[in-house]
mmCIF file with all atom_site columns, C-alpha atoms in Angstrom:
data_model
loop_
_atom_site.group_PDB
_atom_site.id
_atom_site.type_symbol
_atom_site.label_atom_id
_atom_site.label_alt_id
_atom_site.label_comp_id
_atom_site.label_asym_id
_atom_site.label_entity_id
_atom_site.label_seq_id
_atom_site.pdbx_PDB_ins_code
_atom_site.Cartn_x
_atom_site.Cartn_y
_atom_site.Cartn_z
_atom_site.occupancy
_atom_site.B_iso_or_equiv
_atom_site.pdbx_formal_charge
_atom_site.auth_seq_id
_atom_site.auth_comp_id
_atom_site.auth_asym_id
_atom_site.auth_atom_id
_atom_site.pdbx_PDB_model_num
ATOM 1  C CA . MET V 1 1  ? 113.072 89.701  120.730 1.00 0.00 ? 1  MET V CA 1
ATOM 2  C CA . SER V 1 2  ? 111.246 86.694  119.407 1.00 0.00 ? 2  SER V CA 1
ATOM 3  C CA . SER V 1 3  ? 112.093 84.878  116.262 1.00 0.00 ? 3  SER V CA 1
ATOM 4  C CA . ILE V 1 4  ? 109.487 84.189  113.645 1.00 0.00 ? 4  ILE V CA 1
ATOM 5  C CA . PRO V 1 5  ? 108.744 80.458  113.600 1.00 0.00 ? 5  PRO V CA 1
ATOM 6  C CA . GLN V 1 6  ? 110.003 78.866  110.428 1.00 0.00 ? 6  GLN V CA 1
ATOM 7  C CA . PRO V 1 7  ? 107.932 76.121  108.801 1.00 0.00 ? 7  PRO V CA 1
ATOM 8  C CA . MET V 1 8  ? 109.497 72.686  109.065 1.00 0.00 ? 8  MET V CA 1
ATOM 9  C CA . GLN V 1 9  ? 111.118 71.511  105.869 1.00 0.00 ? 9  GLN V CA 1
ATOM 10 C CA . PRO V 1 10 ? 110.136 67.980  104.874 1.00 0.00 ? 10 PRO V CA 1
ATOM 11 C CA . HIS V 1 11 ? 112.925 65.446  104.627 1.00 0.00 ? 11 HIS V CA 1
ATOM 12 C CA . SER V 1 12 ? 114.167 64.663  101.142 1.00 0.00 ? 12 SER V CA 1
ATOM 13 C CA . SER V 1 13 ? 113.211 61.301  99.698  1.00 0.00 ? 13 SER V CA 1
ATOM 14 C CA . ALA V 1 14 ? 116.920 60.404  99.548  1.00 0.00 ? 14 ALA V CA 1
ATOM 15 C CA . TRP V 1 15 ? 117.268 60.991  103.309 1.00 0.00 ? 15 TRP V CA 1
ATOM 16 C CA . VAL V 1 16 ? 114.158 58.934  104.098 1.00 0.00 ? 16 VAL V CA 1
ATOM 17 C CA . ALA V 1 17 ? 115.376 56.099  101.855 1.00 0.00 ? 17 ALA V CA 1
ATOM 18 C CA . GLN V 1 18 ? 118.833 56.196  103.436 1.00 0.00 ? 18 GLN V CA 1
ATOM 19 C CA . THR V 1 19 ? 117.438 55.989  106.966 1.00 0.00 ? 19 THR V CA 1
ATOM 20 C CA . TRP V 1 20 ? 115.170 53.054  106.109 1.00 0.00 ? 20 TRP V CA 1
ATOM 21 C CA . VAL V 1 21 ? 117.930 51.194  104.252 1.00 0.00 ? 21 VAL V CA 1
ATOM 22 C CA . SER V 1 22 ? 120.315 51.803  107.156 1.00 0.00 ? 22 SER V CA 1
ATOM 23 C CA . PHE V 1 23 ? 117.753 50.516  109.656 1.00 0.00 ? 23 PHE V CA 1
ATOM 24 C CA . VAL V 1 24 ? 116.899 47.389  107.647 1.00 0.00 ? 24 VAL V CA 1
ATOM 25 C CA . VAL V 1 25 ? 120.555 46.551  106.908 1.00 0.00 ? 25 VAL V CA 1
ATOM 26 C CA . SER V 1 26 ? 121.687 47.016  110.518 1.00 0.00 ? 26 SER V CA 1
ATOM 27 C CA . LEU V 1 27 ? 118.792 44.962  111.873 1.00 0.00 ? 27 LEU V CA 1
ATOM 28 C CA . GLY V 1 28 ? 119.320 42.251  109.246 1.00 0.00 ? 28 GLY V CA 1
ATOM 29 C CA . ILE V 1 29 ? 123.057 41.953  109.764 1.00 0.00 ? 29 ILE V CA 1
ATOM 30 C CA . THR V 1 30 ? 122.683 41.847  113.546 1.00 0.00 ? 30 THR V CA 1
ATOM 31 C CA . THR V 1 31 ? 119.984 39.179  113.203 1.00 0.00 ? 31 THR V CA 1
ATOM 32 C CA . MET V 1 32 ? 122.245 37.136  110.900 1.00 0.00 ? 32 MET V CA 1
ATOM 33 C CA . GLY V 1 33 ? 125.084 37.506  113.386 1.00 0.00 ? 33 GLY V CA 1
ATOM 34 C CA . ILE V 1 34 ? 122.907 36.149  116.172 1.00 0.00 ? 34 ILE V CA 1
ATOM 35 C CA . TRP V 1 35 ? 121.596 33.329  113.946 1.00 0.00 ? 35 TRP V CA 1
ATOM 36 C CA . PHE V 1 36 ? 125.081 32.099  113.017 1.00 0.00 ? 36 PHE V CA 1
ATOM 37 C CA . LEU V 1 37 ? 126.562 32.299  116.528 1.00 0.00 ? 37 LEU V CA 1
ATOM 38 C CA . PRO V 1 38 ? 127.943 28.925  117.640 1.00 0.00 ? 38 PRO V CA 1
ATOM 39 C CA . VAL V 1 39 ? 125.802 28.810  120.799 1.00 0.00 ? 39 VAL V CA 1
ATOM 40 C CA . ASP V 1 40 ? 122.660 27.033  121.995 1.00 0.00 ? 40 ASP V CA 1
ATOM 41 C CA . VAL V 1 41 ? 119.262 28.027  120.671 1.00 0.00 ? 41 VAL V CA 1
ATOM 42 C CA . TRP V 1 42 ? 118.175 29.511  124.013 1.00 0.00 ? 42 TRP V CA 1
ATOM 43 C CA . VAL V 1 43 ? 121.164 31.894  123.943 1.00 0.00 ? 43 VAL V CA 1
ATOM 44 C CA . LYS V 1 44 ? 120.242 32.967  120.395 1.00 0.00 ? 44 LYS V CA 1
ATOM 45 C CA . ALA V 1 45 ? 116.634 33.497  121.493 1.00 0.00 ? 45 ALA V CA 1
ATOM 46 C CA . PHE V 1 46 ? 117.775 35.562  124.478 1.00 0.00 ? 46 PHE V CA 1
ATOM 47 C CA . MET V 1 47 ? 119.977 37.734  122.257 1.00 0.00 ? 47 MET V CA 1
ATOM 48 C CA . GLY V 1 48 ? 117.168 38.070  119.687 1.00 0.00 ? 48 GLY V CA 1
ATOM 49 C CA . MET V 1 49 ? 114.771 39.251  122.387 1.00 0.00 ? 49 MET V CA 1
ATOM 50 C CA . GLY V 1 50 ? 117.399 41.706  123.577 1.00 0.00 ? 50 GLY V CA 1
ATOM 51 C CA . LEU V 1 51 ? 117.721 43.031  120.025 1.00 0.00 ? 51 LEU V CA 1
ATOM 52 C CA . LEU V 1 52 ? 113.944 43.437  119.675 1.00 0.00 ? 52 LEU V CA 1
ATOM 53 C CA . PHE V 1 53 ? 113.640 45.191  123.033 1.00 0.00 ? 53 PHE V CA 1
ATOM 54 C CA . SER V 1 54 ? 116.527 47.499  122.109 1.00 0.00 ? 54 SER V CA 1
ATOM 55 C CA . VAL V 1 55 ? 114.912 48.440  118.800 1.00 0.00 ? 55 VAL V CA 1
ATOM 56 C CA . GLY V 1 56 ? 111.524 49.002  120.452 1.00 0.00 ? 56 GLY V CA 1
ATOM 57 C CA . SER V 1 57 ? 112.944 51.150  123.237 1.00 0.00 ? 57 SER V CA 1
ATOM 58 C CA . THR V 1 58 ? 114.938 53.158  120.678 1.00 0.00 ? 58 THR V CA 1
ATOM 59 C CA . PHE V 1 59 ? 111.730 53.991  118.801 1.00 0.00 ? 59 PHE V CA 1
ATOM 60 C CA . SER V 1 60 ? 110.009 54.936  122.061 1.00 0.00 ? 60 SER V CA 1
ATOM 61 C CA . LEU V 1 61 ? 112.899 57.161  123.112 1.00 0.00 ? 61 LEU V CA 1
ATOM 62 C CA . ALA V 1 62 ? 113.062 58.890  119.729 1.00 0.00 ? 62 ALA V CA 1
ATOM 63 C CA . LYS V 1 63 ? 109.310 59.556  119.778 1.00 0.00 ? 63 LYS V CA 1
ATOM 64 C CA . THR V 1 64 ? 109.440 60.866  123.347 1.00 0.00 ? 64 THR V CA 1
ATOM 65 C CA . VAL V 1 65 ? 112.307 63.245  122.577 1.00 0.00 ? 65 VAL V CA 1
ATOM 66 C CA . ARG V 1 66 ? 110.498 64.489  119.452 1.00 0.00 ? 66 ARG V CA 1
ATOM 67 C CA . ASP V 1 67 ? 107.232 64.969  121.350 1.00 0.00 ? 67 ASP V CA 1
ATOM 68 C CA . GLN V 1 68 ? 109.004 66.927  124.097 1.00 0.00 ? 68 GLN V CA 1
ATOM 69 C CA . HIS V 1 69 ? 110.690 69.139  121.514 1.00 0.00 ? 69 HIS V CA 1
ATOM 70 C CA . GLU V 1 70 ? 107.417 69.806  119.708 1.00 0.00 ? 70 GLU V CA 1
ATOM 71 C CA . ALA V 1 71 ? 105.626 70.580  122.981 1.00 0.00 ? 71 ALA V CA 1
ATOM 72 C CA . GLN V 1 72 ? 108.360 73.055  123.931 1.00 0.00 ? 72 GLN V CA 1
ATOM 73 C CA . SER V 1 73 ? 108.146 74.642  120.478 1.00 0.00 ? 73 SER V CA 1
ATOM 74 C CA . ILE V 1 74 ? 104.368 75.077  120.772 1.00 0.00 ? 74 ILE V CA 1
ATOM 75 C CA . LYS V 1 75 ? 104.708 76.518  124.296 1.00 0.00 ? 75 LYS V CA 1
ATOM 76 C CA . GLN V 1 76 ? 107.338 78.972  123.043 1.00 0.00 ? 76 GLN V CA 1
ATOM 77 C CA . ARG V 1 77 ? 105.073 80.102  120.189 1.00 0.00 ? 77 ARG V CA 1
ATOM 78 C CA . ILE V 1 78 ? 102.178 80.658  122.615 1.00 0.00 ? 78 ILE V CA 1
ATOM 79 C CA . ASP V 1 79 ? 104.436 82.683  124.939 1.00 0.00 ? 79 ASP V CA 1
ATOM 80 C CA . ASP V 1 80 ? 105.720 84.730  121.976 1.00 0.00 ? 80 ASP V CA 1
ATOM 81 C CA . ALA V 1 81 ? 102.151 85.447  120.854 1.00 0.00 ? 81 ALA V CA 1
ATOM 82 C CA . ARG V 1 82 ? 101.201 86.611  124.370 1.00 0.00 ? 82 ARG V CA 1
ATOM 83 C CA . VAL V 1 83 ? 104.184 88.936  124.577 1.00 0.00 ? 83 VAL V CA 1
ATOM 84 C CA . SER V 1 84 ? 103.470 90.316  121.101 1.00 0.00 ? 84 SER V CA 1
ATOM 85 C CA . ARG V 1 85 ? 99.851  90.970  122.056 1.00 0.00 ? 85 ARG V CA 1
ATOM 86 C CA . LEU V 1 86 ? 100.888 92.746  125.262 1.00 0.00 ? 86 LEU V CA 1
ATOM 87 C CA . ILE V 1 87 ? 103.359 94.921  123.363 1.00 0.00 ? 87 ILE V CA 1
ATOM 88 C CA . ALA V 1 88 ? 100.759 95.727  120.705 1.00 0.00 ? 88 ALA V CA 1
ATOM 89 C CA . GLU V 1 89 ? 98.193  96.706  123.361 1.00 0.00 ? 89 GLU V CA 1
ATOM 90 C CA . HIS V 1 90 ? 100.635 98.832  125.356 1.00 0.00 ? 90 HIS V CA 1
ATOM 91 C CA . ASP V 1 91 ? 100.256 102.580 124.838 1.00 0.00 ? 91 ASP V CA 1
ATOM 92 C CA . PRO V 1 92 ? 103.038 104.514 126.610 1.00 0.00 ? 92 PRO V CA 1
ATOM 93 C CA . LEU V 1 93 ? 101.091 107.797 126.307 1.00 0.00 ? 93 LEU V CA 1
ATOM 94 C CA . LYS V 1 94 ? 97.962  106.429 127.960 1.00 0.00 ? 94 LYS V CA 1
ATOM 95 C CA . PRO V 1 95 ? 97.624  107.727 131.540 1.00 0.00 ? 95 PRO V CA 1
ATOM 96 C CA . ALA V 1 96 ? 97.668  105.153 134.286 1.00 0.00 ? 96 ALA V CA 1
ATOM 97 C CA . LEU V 1 97 ? 94.481  104.784 136.316 1.00 0.00 ? 97 LEU V CA 1
#
């Protein structure tokens, strides 16, 4: 009925490095693109603020989704433990009162 929870496997160092390099490169190239745009400084500042807000909200969204997933996982494990305890305590040959 219930699956045994598997321990989370840590990410490989290659994966962690790739994600950080990808983040830094994408942020850097976008920043350079904004810097070299042939527009007024206030337009560059507006676009830079938009970039910073987008990055910040992306981190917040990712953390929220992860937290919700972890909370659901913990709730599921608690429910599984309750059901297992009820099954273990149930004796079909015991007369009802």
